[in-house]
XYZ file of C-alpha atoms in Angstrom:
426
model
C 0.069 0.070 -0.042
C 1.319 3.298 -0.847
C 1.373 5.397 1.940
C 2.576 9.265 2.483
C 5.078 9.900 5.186
C 4.261 12.456 7.633
C 6.516 15.118 6.026
C 4.695 14.517 2.681
C 1.185 14.987 4.300
C 2.331 18.159 6.228
C 3.288 19.453 2.675
C 0.132 18.214 0.856
C -2.210 19.642 3.488
C -0.853 23.283 4.862
C -2.986 23.596 7.871
C -4.626 26.734 9.506
C -1.365 27.845 11.375
C 0.752 27.933 8.033
C -2.153 29.917 6.646
C -2.101 32.191 9.724
C 1.561 32.683 9.357
C 0.973 33.635 5.656
C -1.996 36.281 6.565
C 0.082 37.712 9.333
C 3.391 38.148 7.393
C 1.555 39.948 4.433
C -0.338 42.212 6.705
C 2.698 42.832 8.879
C 4.917 43.668 6.023
C 2.297 45.915 4.329
C 1.925 47.822 7.667
C 5.710 48.334 8.247
C 6.359 49.707 5.170
C 3.377 52.040 5.172
C 4.318 53.068 8.467
C 7.700 53.651 7.369
C 6.515 56.040 4.460
C 4.079 57.811 6.387
C 6.702 58.434 8.952
C 9.253 59.915 6.185
C 6.030 61.878 4.971
C 5.773 63.435 8.279
C 2.202 61.829 9.362
C 3.863 60.808 12.495
C 3.046 64.323 13.743
C -0.645 63.956 13.053
C -2.791 64.890 16.438
C -4.985 62.774 18.654
C -2.921 59.843 18.199
C -3.945 59.275 14.588
C -0.873 57.841 13.045
C -1.879 54.316 13.669
C -5.329 54.586 12.109
C -3.651 56.096 9.141
C -1.371 53.323 8.725
C -4.347 51.239 8.944
C -6.420 53.290 6.356
C -3.171 53.070 3.801
C -2.983 49.044 4.277
C -6.717 48.924 3.481
C -6.286 51.033 0.171
C -3.149 49.184 -0.753
C -5.430 45.940 -1.244
C -8.299 47.788 -2.946
C -10.188 48.783 -0.053
C -12.407 51.888 -0.054
C -11.843 55.001 2.416
C -14.589 57.732 2.427
C -13.942 61.023 3.579
C -16.427 62.988 5.632
C -16.705 66.468 6.824
C -18.736 68.003 9.796
C -18.350 71.917 9.321
C -21.729 72.849 10.844
C -24.859 74.675 9.178
C -22.951 77.662 8.083
C -20.188 75.891 6.198
C -20.050 73.400 3.357
C -17.027 70.710 2.566
C -16.493 68.205 -0.210
C -13.385 65.691 -0.335
C -12.679 62.699 -2.210
C -9.495 60.282 -2.696
C -9.108 57.625 -5.037
C -5.173 56.449 -4.998
C -3.344 53.125 -4.600
C 0.037 53.105 -2.686
C 1.373 50.501 -4.884
C 4.669 49.967 -2.913
C 2.401 48.818 -0.026
C 0.386 46.647 -2.613
C 3.642 45.177 -4.051
C 5.287 44.133 -0.841
C 1.824 42.606 0.438
C 1.485 40.694 -2.729
C 4.853 39.202 -2.637
C 4.833 38.246 0.936
C 1.395 36.783 0.398
C 2.013 34.959 -2.858
C 5.665 33.614 -1.443
C 3.447 32.083 1.626
C 0.679 30.606 -0.787
C 3.450 28.801 -2.690
C 5.481 27.449 0.082
C 3.893 24.398 0.792
C 3.322 23.540 -2.911
C 7.014 24.071 -3.981
C 7.943 20.274 -3.484
C 4.808 18.854 -5.352
C 5.074 17.242 -8.416
C 1.156 17.026 -9.515
C -1.689 18.460 -7.810
C -5.439 18.660 -8.288
C -7.832 21.713 -8.413
C -9.075 20.926 -5.036
C -5.688 20.912 -2.801
C -4.875 24.599 -3.846
C -8.491 25.828 -3.891
C -8.832 24.343 -0.083
C -5.510 26.082 1.098
C -6.584 29.285 -0.601
C -9.725 29.087 1.088
C -8.045 28.861 4.505
C -5.852 31.924 3.716
C -9.127 33.786 2.583
C -11.027 33.197 5.869
C -8.131 34.553 7.892
C -7.292 37.609 5.422
C -11.114 38.631 5.659
C -10.744 38.493 9.570
C -7.542 40.568 9.250
C -8.993 42.867 6.738
C -12.154 43.305 8.796
C -9.898 44.302 12.009
C -8.020 47.098 9.715
C -11.063 48.486 8.293
C -12.766 48.935 11.789
C -9.571 50.806 12.997
C -9.270 52.850 9.824
C -11.097 55.701 11.025
C -10.159 59.178 12.440
C -11.611 62.589 12.612
C -9.401 65.853 12.557
C -9.802 69.443 13.117
C -8.920 71.867 10.280
C -7.767 75.317 11.332
C -9.349 77.958 9.418
C -5.962 80.168 9.593
C -5.906 83.859 9.059
C -7.842 86.189 6.518
C -11.663 86.043 5.876
C -12.464 82.547 6.809
C -10.644 82.525 10.083
C -12.464 85.678 11.089
C -15.748 84.421 10.332
C -15.177 81.052 11.901
C -14.285 83.024 15.160
C -17.210 85.098 14.920
C -19.659 82.162 14.469
C -17.770 79.726 16.539
C -17.560 77.172 13.481
C -14.833 74.460 14.027
C -14.560 72.450 10.810
C -13.694 68.763 11.040
C -12.755 66.156 8.413
C -12.360 62.529 8.736
C -12.124 59.251 7.354
C -13.564 55.780 7.514
C -13.159 52.690 5.810
C -16.626 51.097 3.898
C -16.324 47.686 5.703
C -18.340 45.880 3.270
C -16.620 47.137 0.090
C -13.216 46.724 1.793
C -14.180 43.119 2.468
C -15.151 42.408 -1.275
C -12.447 44.243 -2.721
C -9.806 42.886 -0.478
C -10.994 39.336 -1.109
C -10.855 40.107 -4.982
C -7.433 41.375 -4.372
C -6.245 38.015 -2.628
C -7.976 36.042 -5.184
C -6.123 37.767 -8.052
C -2.700 37.819 -6.017
C -3.173 34.020 -5.478
C -4.087 33.051 -8.947
C -1.108 35.054 -10.482
C 1.338 33.434 -7.924
C 0.269 30.031 -9.228
C 0.439 31.145 -12.808
C 3.932 32.764 -12.536
C 5.765 30.087 -10.220
C 8.058 27.853 -11.854
C 8.123 25.321 -8.960
C 4.532 24.815 -7.906
C 2.732 22.356 -10.396
C -0.498 23.554 -12.083
C -3.634 21.293 -11.638
C -4.115 18.768 -14.572
C -7.144 20.758 -15.831
C -5.108 23.791 -15.890
C -1.879 22.189 -17.799
C -3.113 23.284 -21.155
C -2.710 26.975 -20.123
C 0.952 26.417 -18.706
C 2.853 26.758 -22.455
C 1.043 29.879 -23.337
C 0.342 31.452 -20.130
C 2.807 31.032 -17.550
C 6.011 31.899 -19.342
C 4.175 35.496 -20.426
C 2.925 35.970 -16.855
C 6.414 35.321 -15.699
C 8.153 37.553 -17.949
C 5.595 40.428 -17.071
C 6.347 40.160 -13.239
C 10.205 40.405 -14.394
C 9.279 43.679 -16.154
C 7.247 45.193 -13.131
C 9.808 44.177 -10.638
C 12.836 45.304 -12.775
C 11.421 48.500 -13.307
C 10.674 49.150 -9.840
C 14.424 48.254 -9.033
C 15.744 50.667 -11.708
C 13.395 53.090 -10.260
C 14.880 52.544 -6.722
C 18.227 52.976 -7.794
C 17.620 56.398 -9.325
C 15.558 57.493 -6.363
C 18.461 56.670 -4.260
C 20.876 58.731 -6.277
C 18.269 61.366 -6.272
C 17.938 61.545 -2.613
C 21.636 61.376 -2.016
C 22.393 64.253 -4.755
C 19.599 66.284 -4.884
C 18.296 66.732 -1.411
C 14.801 66.130 0.075
C 15.815 62.520 1.398
C 12.541 62.331 3.523
C 10.312 63.070 0.712
C 11.951 60.887 -1.911
C 12.114 57.868 1.094
C 8.386 58.507 1.322
C 7.801 58.265 -2.448
C 9.801 55.109 -2.630
C 8.002 53.535 0.413
C 4.498 54.427 -0.593
C 4.442 55.058 -4.556
C 7.490 53.913 -6.312
C 5.367 51.763 -8.518
C 2.986 54.532 -9.139
C 5.809 56.441 -10.511
C 7.790 53.912 -12.328
C 5.100 51.975 -14.043
C 3.605 55.325 -15.395
C 6.948 56.245 -16.654
C 7.334 52.977 -18.154
C 4.208 53.721 -20.238
C 5.208 57.147 -20.985
C 8.336 55.860 -22.045
C 6.297 53.739 -24.677
C 4.552 56.625 -26.058
C 1.543 56.826 -23.617
C -0.182 59.907 -22.501
C -1.671 60.962 -19.191
C -3.957 63.821 -18.602
C -3.716 65.767 -15.503
C -4.509 68.707 -13.568
C -2.895 69.969 -10.175
C -4.459 72.645 -8.090
C -3.523 73.896 -4.305
C -0.826 71.993 -2.160
C -1.150 68.983 -3.861
C 2.159 67.755 -6.019
C 2.819 65.283 -8.713
C 6.155 63.470 -8.316
C 7.267 65.310 -11.560
C 9.830 67.722 -12.795
C 8.765 71.331 -11.589
C 8.293 72.633 -15.252
C 5.668 69.778 -15.642
C 3.976 70.371 -12.426
C 3.620 74.091 -13.394
C 2.509 73.020 -16.709
C -0.226 71.135 -14.926
C -1.427 74.144 -12.578
C -3.867 75.525 -14.979
C -7.677 75.546 -14.952
C -8.240 72.965 -17.665
C -5.122 70.816 -16.748
C -2.684 69.317 -19.288
C -0.953 66.403 -20.815
C 2.125 64.284 -19.517
C 3.755 62.686 -22.284
C 7.391 62.096 -23.541
C 7.166 65.516 -25.386
C 5.893 67.367 -22.428
C 8.513 66.094 -20.303
C 11.321 66.418 -22.671
C 10.408 70.163 -23.387
C 11.372 70.710 -19.517
C 14.204 68.656 -19.527
C 15.676 66.653 -22.622
C 17.127 64.109 -20.471
C 13.583 62.581 -20.039
C 14.350 60.797 -23.495
C 15.913 58.346 -21.415
C 12.448 56.903 -20.672
C 12.293 55.646 -24.336
C 15.559 54.044 -24.004
C 14.593 52.561 -20.551
C 11.346 51.209 -21.828
C 12.977 49.559 -25.095
C 15.669 48.086 -23.073
C 13.257 46.563 -20.504
C 10.771 45.504 -23.062
C 13.563 43.611 -25.153
C 14.801 42.006 -22.016
C 11.200 40.853 -21.021
C 10.695 39.366 -24.605
C 13.883 37.405 -24.331
C 12.630 36.212 -20.880
C 9.545 35.036 -22.245
C 11.412 33.172 -25.246
C 13.852 31.660 -22.888
C 11.318 30.238 -20.469
C 9.244 28.870 -23.437
C 9.753 25.599 -25.100
C 12.068 25.704 -27.919
C 9.363 24.763 -30.547
C 7.466 27.658 -29.780
C 7.611 29.698 -33.069
C 8.545 33.291 -33.216
C 5.260 34.595 -34.366
C 3.659 32.956 -31.429
C 6.170 34.631 -29.020
C 5.215 38.175 -30.633
C 1.442 37.402 -30.003
C 2.003 36.036 -26.431
C 4.141 39.195 -25.552
C 1.873 41.614 -27.146
C -1.345 40.496 -25.403
C 0.458 39.860 -22.042
C 1.892 43.508 -22.266
C -1.359 44.987 -23.320
C -2.771 43.409 -19.992
C -0.081 44.527 -17.935
C -0.508 48.355 -19.257
C -4.118 47.978 -18.540
C -3.364 47.186 -14.981
C -1.137 50.025 -15.082
C -3.872 52.332 -16.264
C -6.483 51.094 -13.686
C -3.897 51.111 -10.632
C -2.037 54.135 -11.664
C -4.533 56.787 -11.937
C -4.952 59.362 -9.034
C -7.990 61.495 -8.038
C -7.827 63.820 -5.171
C -9.798 66.634 -3.966
C -11.072 68.696 -1.139
C -12.638 72.096 -0.409
C -14.112 74.106 2.273
C -16.214 77.180 1.965
C -18.060 79.327 4.770
C -21.110 81.209 3.996
C -20.420 80.749 0.391
C -16.818 82.279 0.798
C -13.938 79.636 -0.007
C -10.512 79.384 -0.120
C -9.795 78.351 -3.401
C -6.032 77.911 -4.273
C -5.336 78.005 -0.755
C -4.454 75.678 1.933
C -8.214 75.030 2.548
C -8.764 73.388 -1.069
C -7.038 71.226 -3.910
C -7.337 69.142 -6.746
C -5.264 66.563 -8.025
C -5.998 64.278 -11.077
C -3.994 61.796 -13.512
C -5.599 59.707 -15.717
C -4.441 57.881 -18.688
C -5.670 57.607 -22.377
C -6.365 54.228 -22.190
C -6.843 52.985 -25.844
C -3.817 54.802 -27.037
C -1.621 53.187 -24.170
C -3.059 49.751 -25.123
C -2.581 50.108 -28.754
C 1.098 50.983 -28.126
C 1.298 48.013 -25.852
C 0.314 45.865 -28.510
C 3.092 47.378 -31.116
C 5.775 47.123 -28.707
C 4.882 43.724 -27.608
C 4.669 42.667 -31.424
C 8.082 44.032 -32.133
C 10.007 42.917 -29.108
C 8.209 39.602 -28.906
C 9.624 38.874 -32.158
C 13.227 40.152 -31.653
C 13.379 38.215 -28.196
C 12.185 35.012 -30.028
C 14.954 35.557 -32.626
C 17.765 36.345 -30.275
C 16.810 33.166 -28.211
C 16.626 31.097 -30.886
C 20.217 32.167 -31.994
C 21.579 31.489 -28.561
C 19.788 28.054 -28.270
C 21.705 27.219 -31.610
C 24.920 28.489 -30.660
C 24.734 26.342 -27.645
C 24.202 23.383 -29.202
C 26.707 20.773 -29.389
C 28.179 20.040 -33.023
C 26.647 17.110 -34.505
C 29.157 14.060 -35.180
C 30.207 13.990 -38.705
C 29.682 10.803 -41.028
C 31.796 7.901 -40.208
C 34.585 6.816 -42.690
């Protein structure tokens, strides 16, 4: 009778303890990165001990959760506020840690069924929802807003108005979106991993999907690594190290992945008013501070600083490297045109993901007796949105060209590495 050893059973049936370790490690990693980034941004000085709650809110938004802003300004005043942004540095760290924890028990398996990883993922999902529920309940706080000097301050003192703004997580929506985020992360981890086996029913997707998914992850992580090196150089030579570290720990992928699409030729529409600021060159930031906004593309950036043509070079190098990785991970029998099509489709999906996650929308405003503070510290607007269809078309074109070149170069290297065939005997 074929019986499994205890160690094989432990690998085959990861339990609740391992699931708890996976979830806890992911949440703690995200919390640490968010806390360090917010601390570098100066959020540790928030009043009323709000820092831990802001950290919780940051983690909630990193996994797709919803944070709603609210205001209490009395009957004589009016407020409005909204925020849509994803701290992708925190998201990336959480995805890597949770994905690695999910794959760890599967790494020694030769074959598996659909039920085994499904039950393992279900255990993680149950504990993930409990952890996310705790974070969502903690992610709420209210702040007093000083009216400052001037007309608004005088009116506030006269009528005894003390505006308060706050935030709170939408718990049901946060749980639903957080569960969707987890499902996407676990599915991607299973598709990308070259050590964990796919279930027999999914083996037909292994050849066309797994190398392409792995290559896209290499592209995203490589671009983040390059961006981190550039950010460290900027922090060391340009000053403002705390601000640069805050961007790295909270939104480095937001900047780098948008820059990647701009290097490919994509266009983003932006608008900035008030104290908000995009991590862009000063000239581009000034160009966006117009009533109707402006566009951010390769031409706009190079008008202010010709060195931004390097974005085109960096995009080309990264995409060629990605195409070569795709070809090297694909079976040798795969044709060059097949690699080009797979590269194009995978890159289009990746760019679509960047367009969805990289957009930013933030605004707030306060008026008292109809008198607002437009352009001052009591109002602001920040918008950054992609021209999606143009970006997807460029991604398909870049994918076809680089996929074909990567396939041809990989084929030449394979031929160069082949042992010479023995000649005919005498």
